[in-house]
Short mmCIF file of C-alpha atoms in Angstrom, two decimals:
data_model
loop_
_atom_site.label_atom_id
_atom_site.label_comp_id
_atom_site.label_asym_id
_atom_site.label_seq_id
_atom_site.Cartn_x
_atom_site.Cartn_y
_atom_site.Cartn_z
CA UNK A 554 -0.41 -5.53 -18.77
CA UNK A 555 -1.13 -7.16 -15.17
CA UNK A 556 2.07 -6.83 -12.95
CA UNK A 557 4.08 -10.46 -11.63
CA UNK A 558 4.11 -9.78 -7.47
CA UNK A 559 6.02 -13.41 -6.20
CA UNK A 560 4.79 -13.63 -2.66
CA UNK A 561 6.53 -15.62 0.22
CA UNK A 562 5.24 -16.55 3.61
CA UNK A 563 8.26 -19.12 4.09
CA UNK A 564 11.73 -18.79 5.06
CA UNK A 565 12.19 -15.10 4.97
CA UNK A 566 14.50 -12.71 6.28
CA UNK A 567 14.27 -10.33 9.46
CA UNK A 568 12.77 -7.03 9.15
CA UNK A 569 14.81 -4.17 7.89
CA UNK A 570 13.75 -2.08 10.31
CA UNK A 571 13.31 -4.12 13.81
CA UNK A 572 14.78 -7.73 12.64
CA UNK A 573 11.77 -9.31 13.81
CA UNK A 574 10.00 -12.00 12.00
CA UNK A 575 8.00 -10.78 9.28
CA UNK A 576 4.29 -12.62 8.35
CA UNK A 577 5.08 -11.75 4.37
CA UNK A 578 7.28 -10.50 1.52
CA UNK A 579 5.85 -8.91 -2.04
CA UNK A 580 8.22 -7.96 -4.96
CA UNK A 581 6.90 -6.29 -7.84
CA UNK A 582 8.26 -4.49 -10.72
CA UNK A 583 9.08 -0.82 -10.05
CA UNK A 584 9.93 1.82 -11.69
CA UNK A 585 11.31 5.78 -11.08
CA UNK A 586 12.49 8.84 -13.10
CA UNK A 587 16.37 9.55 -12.02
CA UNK A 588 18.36 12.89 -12.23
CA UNK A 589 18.42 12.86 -15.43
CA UNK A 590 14.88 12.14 -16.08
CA UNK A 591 15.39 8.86 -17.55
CA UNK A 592 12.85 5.73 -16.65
CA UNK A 593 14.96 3.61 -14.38
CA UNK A 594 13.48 -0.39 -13.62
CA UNK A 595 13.56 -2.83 -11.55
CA UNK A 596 12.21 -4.46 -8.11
CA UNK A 597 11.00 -3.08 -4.78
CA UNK A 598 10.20 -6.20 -2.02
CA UNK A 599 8.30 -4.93 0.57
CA UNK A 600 7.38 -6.69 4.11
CA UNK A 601 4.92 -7.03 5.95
CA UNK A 602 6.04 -6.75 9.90
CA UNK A 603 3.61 -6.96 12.95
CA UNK A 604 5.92 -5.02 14.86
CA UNK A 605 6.59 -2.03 12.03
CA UNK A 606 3.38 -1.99 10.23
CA UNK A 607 0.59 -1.34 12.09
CA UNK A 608 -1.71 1.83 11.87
CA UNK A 609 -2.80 1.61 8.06
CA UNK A 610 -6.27 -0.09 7.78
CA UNK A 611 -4.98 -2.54 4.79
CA UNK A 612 -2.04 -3.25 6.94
CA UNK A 613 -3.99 -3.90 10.41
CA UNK A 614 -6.56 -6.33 8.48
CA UNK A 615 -3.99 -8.19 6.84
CA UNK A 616 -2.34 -8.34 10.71
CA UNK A 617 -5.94 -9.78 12.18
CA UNK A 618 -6.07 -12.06 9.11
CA UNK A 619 -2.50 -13.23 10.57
CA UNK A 620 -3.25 -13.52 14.07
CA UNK A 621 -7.03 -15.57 13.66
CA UNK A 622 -5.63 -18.10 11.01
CA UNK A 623 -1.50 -18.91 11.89
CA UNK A 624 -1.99 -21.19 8.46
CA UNK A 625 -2.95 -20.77 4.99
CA UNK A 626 -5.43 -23.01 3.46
CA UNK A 627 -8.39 -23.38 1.11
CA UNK A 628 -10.81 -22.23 3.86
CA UNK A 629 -9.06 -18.54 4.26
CA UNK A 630 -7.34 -18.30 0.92
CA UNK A 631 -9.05 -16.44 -1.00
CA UNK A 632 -9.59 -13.69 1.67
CA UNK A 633 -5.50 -13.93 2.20
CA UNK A 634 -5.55 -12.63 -1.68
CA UNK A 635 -7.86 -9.80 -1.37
CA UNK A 636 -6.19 -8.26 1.71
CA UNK A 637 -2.83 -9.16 0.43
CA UNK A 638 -3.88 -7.46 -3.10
CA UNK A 639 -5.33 -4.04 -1.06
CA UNK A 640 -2.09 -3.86 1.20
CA UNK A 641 -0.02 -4.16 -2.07
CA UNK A 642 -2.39 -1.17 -3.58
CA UNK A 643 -1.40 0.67 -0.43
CA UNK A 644 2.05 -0.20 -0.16
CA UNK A 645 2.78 0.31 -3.91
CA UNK A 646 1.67 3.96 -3.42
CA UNK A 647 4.01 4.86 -0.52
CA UNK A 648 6.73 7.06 -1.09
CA UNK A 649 9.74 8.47 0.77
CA UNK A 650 9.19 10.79 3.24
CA UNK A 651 12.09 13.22 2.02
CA UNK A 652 11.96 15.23 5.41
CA UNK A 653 11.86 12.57 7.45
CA UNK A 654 15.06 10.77 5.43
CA UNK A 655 16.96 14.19 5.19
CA UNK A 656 15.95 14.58 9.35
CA UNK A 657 17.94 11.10 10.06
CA UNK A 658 20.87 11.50 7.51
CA UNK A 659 21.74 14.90 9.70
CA UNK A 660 20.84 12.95 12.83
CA UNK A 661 23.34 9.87 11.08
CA UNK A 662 26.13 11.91 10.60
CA UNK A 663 26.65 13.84 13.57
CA UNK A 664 26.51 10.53 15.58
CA UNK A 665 22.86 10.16 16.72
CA UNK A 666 21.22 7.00 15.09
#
């Protein structure tokens, strides 16, 4: 069964991580096993920021796609889709990095971040 992804290029918020503009949101259904190893659902929205997501190829052509054309239009639409739909195959697979998020909770709580 194909997935819903709502995309918005209009009136969004700041980035979560540097509250600078981002070029894109995607949310898409989403789904985890908890403690308990029960199937929890739901939503993940995930942005696309020029300042925060650089360094991935699907990410850095999506960027370029951004920078050449500032608008969307019939002329550069239907390459917007396919790099939109391979950052989304990237981004979907991402995980957290449990080092990295048990590194700043330490860092968090003894005053540091």
């Amino acid at each position: 069964m194909p997935q819903e992804i709502e995309i918005a290029v209009a009136d969004l918020p700041d980035c979560r991580r540097c509250t600078a503009a981002p070029l894109l949101t995607a949310r898409f259904p989403y789904s985890w096993q908890n403690a308990r190893d029960e199937k929890v659902t739901g939503f993940r929205e995930v942005m696309l920021c020029q300042q925060c997501d650089r360094g991935t190829p699907a990410a850095d052509a999506l960027l370029a796609l951004f920078a050449v054309d500032s608008q969307l239009d019939l002329a550069n639409v239907e390459t917007f889709a396919t790099l939109v739909r391979t950052w989304l195959e990237e981004t979907q697979e991402r995980t957290v990095d449990l080092q990295l998020l048990d590194m700043e909770w330490d860092q968090w709580q003894r005053g540091n971040l």
